[in-house]
Short mmCIF file of C-alpha atoms and ligand atoms in Angstrom, two decimals:
data_model
loop_
_atom_site.label_atom_id
_atom_site.label_comp_id
_atom_site.label_asym_id
_atom_site.label_seq_id
_atom_site.Cartn_x
_atom_site.Cartn_y
_atom_site.Cartn_z
CA MET G 1 0.51 -0.38 0.29
CA SER G 2 1.82 3.26 -1.08
CA ARG G 3 -0.07 6.81 -0.61
CA MET G 4 -0.18 8.58 -3.85
CA LEU G 5 -0.75 12.29 -4.54
CA VAL G 6 -2.18 12.99 -7.46
CA THR G 7 -2.28 16.59 -9.76
CA GLY G 8 -5.05 17.13 -11.63
CA GLY G 9 -7.06 14.26 -10.40
CA ALA G 10 -10.32 16.59 -10.76
CA GLY G 11 -10.27 16.44 -14.39
CA PHE G 12 -10.87 13.63 -17.32
CA ILE G 13 -7.83 11.58 -17.47
CA GLY G 14 -6.95 12.13 -13.70
CA SER G 15 -10.16 11.30 -12.44
CA ASN G 16 -10.57 7.85 -14.45
CA PHE G 17 -7.66 7.10 -12.87
CA VAL G 18 -8.17 7.95 -9.03
CA HIS G 19 -10.80 5.96 -10.29
CA TYR G 20 -8.89 2.71 -11.26
CA ILE G 21 -6.42 2.92 -8.48
CA LEU G 22 -9.14 2.55 -6.17
CA GLU G 23 -11.31 -0.16 -7.83
CA ASN G 24 -8.41 -1.76 -8.82
CA THR G 25 -5.24 -1.82 -5.63
CA ASP G 26 -5.59 -0.87 -2.31
CA HIS G 27 -2.84 2.35 -2.82
CA HIS G 28 -4.28 5.73 -0.88
CA VAL G 29 -5.51 8.37 -3.09
CA THR G 30 -4.81 12.16 -2.29
CA VAL G 31 -6.26 14.56 -5.47
CA LEU G 32 -4.06 17.97 -5.18
CA ASP G 33 -6.83 20.18 -7.81
CA LYS G 34 -7.71 23.61 -8.49
CA LEU G 35 -10.41 23.43 -10.06
CA THR G 36 -10.13 25.77 -12.62
CA TYR G 37 -13.24 25.51 -15.70
CA ALA G 38 -11.46 21.70 -16.36
CA GLY G 39 -11.86 20.53 -13.19
CA ASN G 40 -14.86 18.85 -11.85
CA ARG G 41 -15.32 18.20 -8.08
CA ALA G 42 -18.18 15.57 -9.14
CA SER G 43 -15.87 13.65 -11.10
CA LEU G 44 -14.59 12.31 -7.64
CA ASP G 45 -17.83 11.30 -5.07
CA GLY G 46 -18.85 7.98 -4.28
CA LEU G 47 -15.21 7.60 -3.20
CA ASP G 48 -14.27 6.03 -0.23
CA ALA G 49 -13.31 8.57 2.18
CA ALA G 50 -11.40 5.89 3.86
CA ARG G 51 -8.86 5.61 0.52
CA PHE G 52 -9.28 9.40 -0.74
CA SER G 53 -8.75 12.95 0.22
CA PHE G 54 -9.49 15.89 -1.71
CA VAL G 55 -7.74 19.39 -1.62
CA ARG G 56 -8.15 22.20 -4.09
CA GLY G 57 -5.13 24.22 -4.75
CA ASP G 58 -2.65 24.90 -6.84
CA ILE G 59 0.35 23.35 -8.42
CA THR G 60 2.16 26.54 -8.99
CA ASP G 61 1.53 27.37 -4.89
CA ALA G 62 5.15 25.71 -3.49
CA SER G 63 4.29 26.08 -0.25
CA ALA G 64 0.90 24.06 -0.10
CA VAL G 65 2.59 21.61 -2.81
CA ASP G 66 6.23 21.23 -0.04
CA ALA G 67 3.76 20.02 2.34
CA LEU G 68 1.60 17.24 0.31
CA VAL G 69 4.62 15.81 -0.80
CA ALA G 70 6.18 15.16 2.36
CA GLY G 71 3.34 13.43 3.56
CA THR G 72 3.17 10.90 0.59
CA ASP G 73 5.14 8.44 -0.93
CA ILE G 74 4.18 8.93 -5.07
CA VAL G 75 3.43 11.97 -6.96
CA VAL G 76 1.10 11.35 -10.36
CA HIS G 77 1.36 14.53 -12.74
CA TYR G 78 -1.72 14.72 -14.66
CA ALA G 79 -2.38 18.96 -13.65
CA ALA G 80 -2.22 21.01 -17.18
CA GLU G 81 -3.61 23.39 -18.72
CA SER G 82 -5.07 20.81 -21.67
CA HIS G 83 -7.08 22.28 -24.66
CA ASN G 84 -5.32 23.28 -28.03
CA ASP G 85 -8.11 25.48 -28.90
CA ASN G 86 -7.39 27.67 -25.71
CA SER G 87 -4.05 27.68 -25.81
CA LEU G 88 -3.93 29.62 -29.32
CA ASP G 89 -6.31 32.36 -27.87
CA ASP G 90 -4.66 32.95 -24.77
CA PRO G 91 -1.10 30.89 -23.67
CA ARG G 92 -0.29 32.44 -20.30
CA PRO G 93 -1.80 29.92 -17.98
CA PHE G 94 0.21 26.89 -20.06
CA LEU G 95 3.13 28.49 -18.95
CA ASP G 96 2.10 28.83 -15.71
CA THR G 97 0.22 25.14 -14.94
CA ASN G 98 1.97 23.01 -17.22
CA ILE G 99 6.19 24.89 -16.94
CA VAL G 100 6.34 26.71 -13.54
CA GLY G 101 4.00 23.85 -12.06
CA THR G 102 5.87 20.55 -12.84
CA TYR G 103 8.92 22.75 -11.53
CA ILE G 104 7.58 23.38 -8.88
CA LEU G 105 6.63 19.71 -8.37
CA LEU G 106 9.86 18.30 -9.05
CA GLU G 107 11.70 21.05 -6.87
CA ALA G 108 9.05 19.17 -3.68
CA VAL G 109 10.06 15.65 -5.20
CA ARG G 110 13.89 16.33 -5.02
CA ARG G 111 13.60 18.07 -1.64
CA HIS G 112 11.32 15.06 0.15
CA GLN G 113 12.51 12.81 -2.87
CA LYS G 114 9.66 10.84 -4.20
CA ARG G 115 8.17 9.07 -6.56
CA PHE G 116 7.87 11.12 -9.62
CA HIS G 117 5.69 10.06 -12.77
CA HIS G 118 5.01 13.26 -15.23
CA VAL G 119 1.74 12.28 -17.42
CA SER G 120 2.51 13.83 -20.88
CA THR G 121 1.21 13.90 -24.50
CA ASP G 122 2.64 12.48 -28.27
CA GLU G 123 1.91 16.35 -29.47
CA VAL G 124 5.22 16.45 -27.91
CA TYR G 125 6.65 14.58 -31.29
CA GLY G 126 4.71 17.25 -33.41
CA ASP G 127 3.20 15.75 -36.36
CA LEU G 128 3.11 12.79 -39.29
CA GLU G 129 1.61 13.58 -42.49
CA LEU G 130 -1.26 10.78 -44.01
CA ASP G 131 0.64 8.60 -45.57
CA ASP G 132 4.06 8.46 -43.54
CA PRO G 133 3.83 4.76 -43.05
CA SER G 134 6.22 5.61 -39.38
CA ARG G 135 4.86 6.37 -36.17
CA PHE G 136 6.20 8.15 -33.34
CA THR G 137 8.91 5.91 -30.89
CA GLU G 138 10.23 6.92 -28.01
CA GLN G 139 13.26 8.55 -29.71
CA THR G 140 11.05 10.55 -32.34
CA PRO G 141 13.27 14.41 -32.05
CA TYR G 142 10.20 16.38 -30.22
CA ASN G 143 8.58 19.34 -32.77
CA PRO G 144 5.73 20.42 -30.77
CA SER G 145 3.18 22.34 -33.01
CA SER G 146 0.79 24.66 -30.16
CA PRO G 147 1.25 26.72 -27.25
CA TYR G 148 -0.13 23.58 -25.00
CA SER G 149 2.41 21.13 -26.90
CA SER G 150 5.28 23.90 -26.46
CA THR G 151 4.62 23.66 -22.80
CA LYS G 152 3.88 19.69 -21.86
CA ALA G 153 7.41 19.42 -24.13
CA GLY G 154 9.14 22.21 -21.98
CA SER G 155 7.22 20.22 -19.02
CA ASP G 156 9.14 16.92 -20.36
CA LEU G 157 11.96 18.52 -20.94
CA LEU G 158 12.19 19.50 -16.90
CA VAL G 159 11.68 16.28 -15.92
CA ARG G 160 14.91 14.93 -17.20
CA ALA G 161 16.72 17.52 -16.68
CA TRP G 162 15.80 16.80 -12.92
CA VAL G 163 17.05 12.77 -13.07
CA ARG G 164 19.85 13.70 -14.80
CA SER G 165 21.21 16.79 -12.36
CA PHE G 166 19.46 16.11 -9.10
CA GLY G 167 19.31 12.51 -9.85
CA VAL G 168 14.68 12.53 -8.97
CA GLN G 169 13.34 8.85 -9.17
CA ALA G 170 11.42 9.86 -11.91
CA THR G 171 9.41 8.61 -15.10
CA ILE G 172 7.55 10.11 -18.29
CA SER G 173 4.98 8.89 -20.32
CA ASN G 174 3.45 10.86 -23.98
CA CYS G 175 -0.47 9.54 -24.62
CA SER G 176 -2.29 9.43 -27.11
CA ASN G 177 -5.54 11.40 -27.61
CA ASN G 178 -8.27 9.33 -24.26
CA TYR G 179 -11.92 9.04 -24.40
CA GLY G 180 -13.69 8.16 -22.14
CA PRO G 181 -16.23 9.19 -19.36
CA ARG G 182 -15.72 12.27 -17.58
CA GLN G 183 -13.68 14.09 -20.50
CA HIS G 184 -15.33 18.36 -20.99
CA VAL G 185 -17.20 18.59 -23.50
CA GLU G 186 -14.45 21.58 -25.65
CA LYS G 187 -12.98 18.03 -26.43
CA PHE G 188 -13.77 16.61 -29.83
CA ILE G 189 -16.02 13.75 -28.52
CA PRO G 190 -18.06 15.13 -25.62
CA ARG G 191 -18.22 18.20 -28.42
CA GLN G 192 -20.13 16.48 -30.70
CA ILE G 193 -22.22 14.28 -28.76
CA THR G 194 -23.54 16.82 -26.26
CA ASN G 195 -24.41 18.80 -29.50
CA VAL G 196 -26.55 16.25 -30.94
CA LEU G 197 -28.29 16.56 -26.82
CA THR G 198 -28.45 19.87 -27.16
CA GLY G 199 -29.91 20.81 -30.61
CA GLU G 200 -26.65 21.99 -31.52
CA ARG G 201 -24.78 20.47 -35.08
CA PRO G 202 -22.05 18.65 -34.84
CA LYS G 203 -18.84 20.63 -35.90
CA LEU G 204 -15.66 19.85 -37.43
CA TYR G 205 -12.72 21.34 -38.50
CA GLY G 206 -11.56 21.48 -42.32
CA ASP G 207 -12.02 19.08 -43.80
CA GLY G 208 -11.67 16.89 -41.77
CA LEU G 209 -9.16 14.41 -42.71
CA ASN G 210 -6.87 14.84 -39.62
CA VAL G 211 -6.22 11.83 -37.82
CA ARG G 212 -6.22 10.85 -34.12
CA ASP G 213 -4.84 7.77 -32.31
CA TRP G 214 -7.97 6.75 -30.07
CA ILE G 215 -6.83 4.85 -26.25
CA HIS G 216 -9.69 4.75 -23.30
CA ALA G 217 -8.71 6.61 -20.71
CA ALA G 218 -9.55 3.18 -18.78
CA ASP G 219 -6.26 1.53 -20.80
CA HIS G 220 -3.90 5.02 -20.08
CA SER G 221 -4.43 4.72 -16.51
CA ALA G 222 -3.60 0.60 -16.42
CA ALA G 223 -0.44 1.75 -18.45
CA VAL G 224 0.44 4.82 -15.94
CA LEU G 225 0.13 2.00 -13.41
CA THR G 226 2.42 -0.25 -14.83
CA ILE G 227 4.86 1.84 -15.58
CA LEU G 228 4.69 3.11 -11.52
CA GLU G 229 4.70 -0.58 -10.99
CA ARG G 230 6.97 -1.72 -12.96
CA GLY G 231 9.10 1.34 -14.86
CA HIS G 232 12.51 2.01 -15.00
CA ILE G 233 13.34 5.18 -13.43
CA GLY G 234 14.50 8.00 -16.19
CA GLU G 235 12.59 6.37 -18.76
CA THR G 236 10.44 7.58 -21.44
CA TYR G 237 7.09 5.22 -22.41
CA LEU G 238 5.04 6.02 -25.13
CA ILE G 239 1.43 4.68 -24.72
CA GLY G 240 -1.37 3.68 -27.62
CA ALA G 241 -4.09 1.62 -28.75
CA ASP G 242 -3.07 1.47 -32.07
CA GLY G 243 -6.39 3.52 -32.58
CA GLU G 244 -6.12 5.77 -35.40
CA LYS G 245 -8.99 7.25 -37.23
CA ASN G 246 -9.71 10.23 -39.00
CA ASN G 247 -12.02 12.70 -37.47
CA ARG G 248 -15.07 12.33 -40.17
CA GLU G 249 -14.82 8.77 -39.29
CA VAL G 250 -14.88 9.70 -35.38
CA MET G 251 -18.05 11.87 -36.53
CA GLU G 252 -19.75 9.66 -38.59
CA LEU G 253 -19.39 6.91 -36.07
CA ILE G 254 -21.00 9.17 -32.99
CA LEU G 255 -24.08 10.42 -35.53
CA THR G 256 -24.52 6.46 -36.06
CA ALA G 257 -24.45 5.76 -32.43
CA LEU G 258 -27.10 8.75 -31.57
CA GLY G 259 -29.60 7.20 -34.33
CA GLN G 260 -28.42 10.84 -36.71
CA PRO G 261 -27.95 10.77 -40.24
CA THR G 262 -24.12 10.80 -40.75
CA ASP G 263 -24.09 13.71 -42.73
CA ALA G 264 -25.84 15.96 -39.96
CA TYR G 265 -22.74 17.96 -39.07
CA ASP G 266 -21.17 21.23 -39.87
CA HIS G 267 -17.84 22.41 -41.21
CA VAL G 268 -16.30 25.04 -39.19
CA ALA G 269 -13.00 27.12 -39.44
CA GLU G 270 -10.30 24.99 -39.71
CA ARG G 271 -7.29 25.44 -36.26
CA PRO G 272 -4.61 27.41 -37.03
CA GLY G 273 -1.36 25.14 -37.04
CA HIS G 274 -3.66 22.09 -36.87
CA ASP G 275 -1.41 19.13 -36.60
CA VAL G 276 -2.85 15.90 -39.63
CA ARG G 277 -2.18 12.93 -37.77
CA TYR G 278 -0.65 11.77 -34.48
CA ALA G 279 0.43 7.44 -34.28
CA ILE G 280 1.79 5.38 -31.44
CA ASP G 281 3.95 3.43 -31.51
CA SER G 282 3.75 1.55 -27.94
CA THR G 283 6.14 -1.66 -28.68
CA LYS G 284 8.41 -0.77 -25.86
CA LEU G 285 5.86 -0.48 -22.82
CA ARG G 286 3.89 -3.47 -24.30
CA THR G 287 7.16 -5.83 -24.47
CA GLU G 288 9.47 -3.82 -21.84
CA LEU G 289 6.23 -4.08 -19.12
CA GLY G 290 4.03 -6.14 -19.90
CA TRP G 291 1.19 -3.82 -20.86
CA MET G 292 -2.08 -4.26 -23.62
CA PRO G 293 -4.86 -2.35 -23.78
CA GLN G 294 -8.07 -3.70 -22.86
CA PHE G 295 -10.63 -1.17 -24.70
CA SER G 296 -9.33 -3.11 -28.60
CA ASN G 297 -13.66 -1.70 -30.24
CA PHE G 298 -14.03 1.18 -30.26
CA GLU G 299 -17.36 1.71 -31.94
CA VAL G 300 -18.46 -0.53 -29.11
CA GLY G 301 -16.22 2.03 -26.75
CA ILE G 302 -18.05 4.98 -28.20
CA GLU G 303 -21.31 3.65 -27.89
CA ALA G 304 -20.46 3.25 -23.99
CA THR G 305 -19.19 6.95 -24.32
CA VAL G 306 -22.94 8.52 -25.85
CA GLN G 307 -24.54 6.30 -23.43
CA TRP G 308 -22.73 8.01 -20.35
CA TYR G 309 -23.24 12.00 -21.31
CA ARG G 310 -26.64 10.40 -22.03
CA ASP G 311 -26.82 9.36 -17.76
CA ASN G 312 -24.95 12.35 -16.71
CA GLU G 313 -26.96 15.84 -18.32
CA ASP G 314 -26.26 16.66 -14.43
CA TRP G 315 -22.39 16.73 -14.70
CA TRP G 316 -22.17 18.12 -18.37
CA GLN G 317 -24.63 21.19 -18.76
CA PRO G 318 -23.52 23.73 -17.23
CA GLN G 319 -19.95 23.53 -18.87
CA LYS G 320 -22.38 23.58 -22.26
CA ALA G 321 -23.61 26.92 -23.05
CA ALA G 322 -19.56 28.69 -21.35
CA THR G 323 -17.94 26.36 -24.00
CA GLU G 324 -19.97 27.41 -26.85
CA ALA G 325 -19.91 31.07 -26.52
CA ARG G 326 -15.98 30.52 -26.28
CA TYR G 327 -16.44 28.45 -29.76
CA LEU G 328 -18.22 31.23 -31.35
CA SER G 329 -16.06 33.78 -30.27
CA GLN G 330 -13.25 31.65 -32.45
CA ALA G 331 -15.78 31.22 -35.25
CA ARG G 332 -14.68 27.11 -34.64
P1 NAD F 1 -8.17 18.70 -17.90
O1 NAD F 1 -8.74 19.45 -18.81
O2 NAD F 1 -9.86 17.25 -17.90
O3 NAD F 1 -8.02 17.96 -16.86
C1 NAD F 1 -6.96 18.92 -15.79
C2 NAD F 1 -7.33 19.16 -14.52
O4 NAD F 1 -6.38 20.44 -13.69
C3 NAD F 1 -8.51 19.83 -14.05
O5 NAD F 1 -8.96 19.13 -13.40
C4 NAD F 1 -8.12 20.71 -14.16
O6 NAD F 1 -8.33 21.64 -12.49
C5 NAD F 1 -6.22 20.92 -13.37
N1 NAD F 1 -5.40 21.62 -12.94
C6 NAD F 1 -5.29 22.68 -14.26
N2 NAD F 1 -3.84 23.88 -13.57
C7 NAD F 1 -4.15 23.40 -12.63
C8 NAD F 1 -3.04 23.64 -11.36
N3 NAD F 1 -2.74 25.05 -11.87
N4 NAD F 1 -2.56 23.53 -10.03
C9 NAD F 1 -3.86 22.24 -9.70
N5 NAD F 1 -4.62 21.71 -10.59
C10 NAD F 1 -5.11 22.24 -11.65
O7 NAD F 1 -7.11 17.28 -19.07
P2 NAD F 1 -6.96 15.96 -19.27
O8 NAD F 1 -7.68 15.92 -20.91
O9 NAD F 1 -7.80 14.54 -17.88
O10 NAD F 1 -5.22 15.95 -19.21
C11 NAD F 1 -4.44 15.16 -18.01
C12 NAD F 1 -3.25 15.56 -18.19
O11 NAD F 1 -3.07 14.41 -19.48
C13 NAD F 1 -2.82 16.07 -18.84
O12 NAD F 1 -1.14 16.84 -18.32
C14 NAD F 1 -2.38 16.11 -20.19
O13 NAD F 1 -1.07 16.73 -21.10
C15 NAD F 1 -2.29 14.84 -20.39
N6 NAD F 1 -2.88 14.24 -21.47
C16 NAD F 1 -3.75 14.39 -22.02
C17 NAD F 1 -4.58 13.51 -22.99
C18 NAD F 1 -5.85 13.80 -23.29
O14 NAD F 1 -6.44 13.67 -24.70
N7 NAD F 1 -6.46 14.34 -22.75
C19 NAD F 1 -3.60 12.51 -23.98
C20 NAD F 1 -2.12 13.24 -23.44
C21 NAD F 1 -1.98 13.52 -22.35
O1 TDX F 2 -15.55 20.33 -32.42
C1 TDX F 2 -14.12 20.48 -32.82
N1 TDX F 2 -13.95 19.79 -34.02
C2 TDX F 2 -12.81 19.79 -34.73
O2 TDX F 2 -13.17 18.89 -35.92
C3 TDX F 2 -12.92 20.15 -32.06
C4 TDX F 2 -13.12 20.30 -30.87
C5 TDX F 2 -12.22 19.36 -32.29
N2 TDX F 2 -11.92 19.03 -33.61
C6 TDX F 2 -10.78 18.31 -34.37
C7 TDX F 2 -9.61 18.44 -33.39
C8 TDX F 2 -8.47 17.84 -33.92
O3 TDX F 2 -7.99 16.83 -35.10
O4 TDX F 2 -10.58 17.31 -33.30
C9 TDX F 2 -9.11 16.38 -33.46
C10 TDX F 2 -8.99 16.36 -32.03
O5 TDX F 2 -9.65 17.80 -31.32
P1 TDX F 2 -9.29 17.24 -29.13
O6 TDX F 2 -10.37 16.58 -28.88
O7 TDX F 2 -9.73 19.31 -29.39
O8 TDX F 2 -7.91 17.15 -29.04
P2 TDX F 2 -6.56 17.30 -29.64
O9 TDX F 2 -5.78 18.72 -30.40
O10 TDX F 2 -5.83 16.10 -30.55
O11 TDX F 2 -5.56 17.08 -28.58
C11 TDX F 2 -5.84 16.16 -27.28
O12 TDX F 2 -4.98 15.09 -27.45
C12 TDX F 2 -4.13 15.00 -26.64
C13 TDX F 2 -5.98 16.47 -25.95
O13 TDX F 2 -7.18 17.76 -26.14
C14 TDX F 2 -4.56 16.75 -25.49
O14 TDX F 2 -4.53 17.57 -23.91
C15 TDX F 2 -4.21 15.72 -25.78
O15 TDX F 2 -2.85 16.08 -25.26
#
């Protein structure tokens, strides 16, 4: 049994990880989360109070972070500003949380000599052409495109430097696009589902041929736990489930799951700097640490996700109008 401090545990992937840990291990979890627009305390409702606690706080607050890190065994770092479109409008919070916040955490785990796992994204590698046969590996050079992905790349490099220079006991994972329950309605899949449920037309950027490599959030959680249990200090592991699909295909699956015609959506303005394709080669994680994804049927996963949004309107409805108002100002 270990004590885990999970930053960003009220967000999409962090909350899925917390549920996964409480259901599948005997670890104790403390969540540190600022509850920005993207955090939702309700995502952690109903958890066993004997093994779970919640602290509202900011990872850039060095004294709050120091006290929490001192009282834990492991820090799992999910907290971030995570949305590319927002980073194009206002990059500053991305620098503060993703770079300065990671620095504050690294200094605390260095002082208290605690195990650290840094959760990152495949977007640090930039993008691939549609007809490129290669996929990202741990050796792919960093080449981020957006303010969001450049701050994630910066945070990864800080972790590597703190391992090398100060002996911090850290690992890094770079995962592809996640889907599943409790994802904010600003993101592609929940936005389209909740558009249909609220009578709005779904919105596809540009020609919709951009490819994302989808993985269920539960598979991501299992991969992070595997790295915590068996990963080697200083190593980076790519996490992916061979789930490449272009946005049009995903849109059509969502519309089908909702009983709509597959062309019942609008094309809207292209995202500036829009990455063309992400694709992950997760051979290292599979062969060295023995992880395998369990959610292999994307269509079934989308149907379950649609059902979750149908069943949990109270969770997402309060965020919907503000999210669409922000998109309207971006013509997207
Ligand atoms: P999210 O936006 O849903 O959640 C982020 C959480 O962090 C929120 O609860 C928010 O309140 C919290 N937070 C933000 N700033 C904070 C601060 N200064 N202090 C404390 N808490 C703060 O994001 P997500 O999609 O769940 O992503 C989680 C992590 O996984 C991020 O690091 C992201 O880069 C990474 N990631 C995401 C994906 C994806 O597909 N969404 C893929 C790969 C990696
Ligand atoms: O309304 C939309 N229409 C649309 O066509 C939205 C919101 C998005 N898109 C497109 C843009 C992307 O090609 O769908 C794709 C997915 O978009 P997002 O959900 O915004 O994800 P993406 O930009 O790919 O980044 C995600 O995966 C990597 C997460 O948001 C990041 O946090 C993660 O690092």
